[in-house]
Short mmCIF file of C-alpha atoms in Angstrom, two decimals:
data_model
loop_
_atom_site.label_atom_id
_atom_site.label_comp_id
_atom_site.label_asym_id
_atom_site.label_seq_id
_atom_site.Cartn_x
_atom_site.Cartn_y
_atom_site.Cartn_z
CA MET G 24 30.83 0.19 7.42
CA SER G 25 27.16 0.98 6.75
CA SER G 26 25.76 4.35 7.79
CA LYS G 27 22.35 2.78 8.31
CA THR G 28 21.24 3.21 11.89
CA ILE G 29 17.58 2.19 11.85
CA ASP G 30 16.51 -1.33 10.98
CA ILE G 31 13.02 -0.89 9.53
CA ALA G 32 10.84 1.83 8.05
CA LEU G 33 7.17 0.91 8.05
CA LEU G 34 5.71 2.87 5.15
CA THR G 35 2.37 4.57 5.41
CA GLU G 36 0.72 7.67 4.00
CA ASN G 37 0.82 11.09 5.60
CA LYS G 38 -2.67 11.00 7.13
CA TYR G 39 -1.63 8.06 9.32
CA VAL G 40 1.46 9.75 10.75
CA ASN G 41 0.48 11.53 13.98
CA PRO G 42 -3.09 12.42 12.93
CA THR G 43 -4.75 15.22 14.88
CA THR G 44 -8.22 13.74 14.36
CA THR G 45 -9.24 10.14 13.88
CA ASP G 46 -12.25 8.00 13.16
CA TRP G 47 -12.84 4.26 13.54
CA TYR G 48 -10.99 3.53 10.29
CA ILE G 49 -7.90 5.60 11.07
CA ASP G 50 -7.88 4.13 14.58
CA GLN G 51 -7.86 0.64 13.04
CA VAL G 52 -4.94 1.50 10.71
CA LEU G 53 -2.99 3.02 13.60
CA GLN G 54 -3.65 -0.02 15.77
CA GLU G 55 -2.54 -2.47 13.05
CA ASP G 56 0.62 -0.52 12.23
CA GLY G 57 1.31 -0.21 15.96
CA LEU G 58 1.00 -3.97 16.41
CA VAL G 59 3.47 -4.62 13.59
CA LYS G 60 5.89 -2.04 15.02
CA SER G 61 5.59 -3.48 18.52
CA ALA G 62 6.12 -7.06 17.34
CA LEU G 63 9.24 -6.07 15.40
CA GLU G 64 10.60 -4.10 18.35
CA LYS G 65 10.07 -7.13 20.62
CA LEU G 66 12.32 -9.02 18.21
CA GLY G 67 15.00 -6.39 18.77
CA TYR G 68 14.58 -4.24 15.66
CA SER G 69 14.50 -0.45 15.63
CA VAL G 70 11.40 0.69 13.75
CA GLU G 71 9.89 3.95 12.52
CA ILE G 72 6.51 4.51 10.87
CA LEU G 73 6.94 7.06 8.08
CA ASP G 74 5.07 8.68 5.22
CA TRP G 75 6.53 7.18 2.05
CA ALA G 76 6.35 10.61 0.36
CA ASP G 77 8.09 12.59 3.11
CA GLN G 78 10.77 14.55 1.26
CA ASN G 79 12.72 15.10 4.50
CA VAL G 80 13.48 11.42 5.14
CA ASP G 81 16.95 10.06 4.45
CA TRP G 82 15.95 6.61 3.25
CA SER G 83 19.56 5.44 3.23
CA GLN G 84 19.49 5.32 7.05
CA PHE G 85 17.09 2.36 6.96
CA LYS G 86 18.18 -1.20 6.38
CA VAL G 87 14.76 -2.11 4.96
CA CYS G 88 11.42 -0.55 4.07
CA VAL G 89 8.18 -2.46 4.57
CA PHE G 90 5.16 -1.35 2.57
CA ARG G 91 2.16 -1.12 4.89
CA THR G 92 -0.58 1.48 4.52
CA ILE G 93 0.50 3.52 1.49
CA TRP G 94 -3.00 3.70 0.08
CA ASP G 95 -2.62 7.17 -1.44
CA TYR G 96 -0.13 5.90 -4.06
CA PHE G 97 -2.80 5.52 -6.74
CA HIS G 98 -3.76 9.20 -6.44
CA ARG G 99 -0.09 10.08 -7.02
CA PHE G 100 1.10 7.17 -9.13
CA ASP G 101 3.76 9.06 -11.11
CA GLU G 102 5.14 10.51 -7.87
CA PHE G 103 5.08 7.04 -6.29
CA MET G 104 6.99 5.48 -9.19
CA ALA G 105 9.55 8.31 -9.09
CA TRP G 106 9.92 7.74 -5.34
CA ILE G 107 10.55 4.02 -5.88
CA ASP G 108 13.22 4.80 -8.49
CA LYS G 109 14.87 7.29 -6.13
CA VAL G 110 14.74 5.15 -2.97
CA LYS G 111 15.45 1.63 -4.27
CA PRO G 112 19.24 2.22 -4.52
CA GLN G 113 19.29 3.65 -0.97
CA THR G 114 17.72 0.78 0.98
CA THR G 115 16.14 -2.64 0.58
CA PHE G 116 12.44 -3.05 -0.06
CA VAL G 117 11.17 -6.13 1.76
CA ASN G 118 9.03 -6.94 -1.27
CA SER G 119 10.73 -6.90 -4.64
CA ILE G 120 9.93 -4.13 -7.08
CA GLU G 121 8.27 -6.77 -9.28
CA GLN G 122 6.03 -7.81 -6.37
CA ILE G 123 5.11 -4.21 -5.59
CA LEU G 124 4.25 -3.45 -9.22
CA TRP G 125 2.23 -6.66 -9.51
CA ASN G 126 0.27 -5.63 -6.42
CA VAL G 127 -0.54 -2.08 -7.54
CA ASP G 128 -2.45 -3.49 -10.50
CA LYS G 129 -5.48 -5.02 -8.81
CA HIS G 130 -5.71 -7.63 -11.58
CA TYR G 131 -3.41 -9.58 -9.26
CA LEU G 132 -6.61 -10.73 -7.55
CA GLY G 133 -7.55 -12.51 -10.77
CA ASP G 134 -4.07 -14.07 -10.93
CA LEU G 135 -4.50 -15.43 -7.41
CA ALA G 136 -8.01 -16.74 -8.08
CA ALA G 137 -6.81 -18.47 -11.27
CA LYS G 138 -4.29 -20.37 -9.12
CA GLY G 139 -7.04 -21.51 -6.73
CA ILE G 140 -6.15 -19.07 -3.97
CA PRO G 141 -9.29 -17.81 -2.22
CA THR G 142 -9.96 -14.12 -2.86
CA VAL G 143 -12.92 -11.83 -2.49
CA GLU G 144 -15.34 -12.08 -5.39
CA THR G 145 -13.97 -9.63 -7.93
CA HIS G 146 -15.19 -8.01 -11.13
CA PHE G 147 -12.88 -5.83 -13.20
CA ILE G 148 -14.37 -2.85 -14.98
CA GLU G 149 -12.07 -2.48 -17.94
CA ARG G 150 -11.27 0.71 -19.81
CA ASN G 151 -14.06 1.86 -22.18
CA ASP G 152 -16.72 -0.21 -20.38
CA GLN G 153 -19.83 1.93 -20.94
CA ARG G 154 -22.00 0.39 -18.22
CA ASP G 155 -22.69 2.40 -15.09
CA LEU G 156 -21.96 1.04 -11.63
CA GLY G 157 -25.63 0.30 -10.94
CA ALA G 158 -25.84 -1.94 -14.00
CA ILE G 159 -22.71 -3.81 -12.98
CA LEU G 160 -23.95 -4.32 -9.42
CA HIS G 161 -27.25 -5.62 -10.79
CA GLU G 162 -25.48 -7.95 -13.24
CA MET G 163 -23.22 -9.31 -10.47
CA GLU G 164 -26.18 -9.55 -8.06
CA TRP G 165 -24.30 -7.48 -5.49
CA SER G 166 -25.95 -5.00 -3.15
CA LYS G 167 -22.64 -3.34 -2.29
CA ALA G 168 -19.06 -3.32 -3.52
CA VAL G 169 -15.60 -1.92 -2.93
CA LEU G 170 -14.09 0.03 -5.82
CA LYS G 171 -10.34 0.06 -6.36
CA PRO G 172 -8.43 1.45 -9.32
CA CYS G 173 -6.54 -1.21 -11.24
CA ILE G 174 -3.73 1.14 -12.37
#
């Protein structure tokens, strides 16, 4: 008999677990995660929203983990990969490890676009590119951009 007592862990980063101060962005993240949690609970699942890096969590008590707002992983990539290796035998990740790893490398946006799937217009700044951001924005004819590490 399984010792798992909670159906789903919704994974987030620490700053979205019971924040003492918020802004419009944090409020939006909390609302979205709350909507997912509420919808799953209405379907009869028990759900907790947890910091993926919380060392005090027994991940084996969860039937599945759903990756949601873990946006600090790229600042702590080695720690994140060690966490995945530690936790994957204890529970089930809703997305496969292959899917998660494909997603952390933002080149996946190029993969999607190559298959005809609509994505945001994307330009990859590859390692050793000597241009500054202003030159790239000018070349792309963009007045603003979102920067994400490709990892």
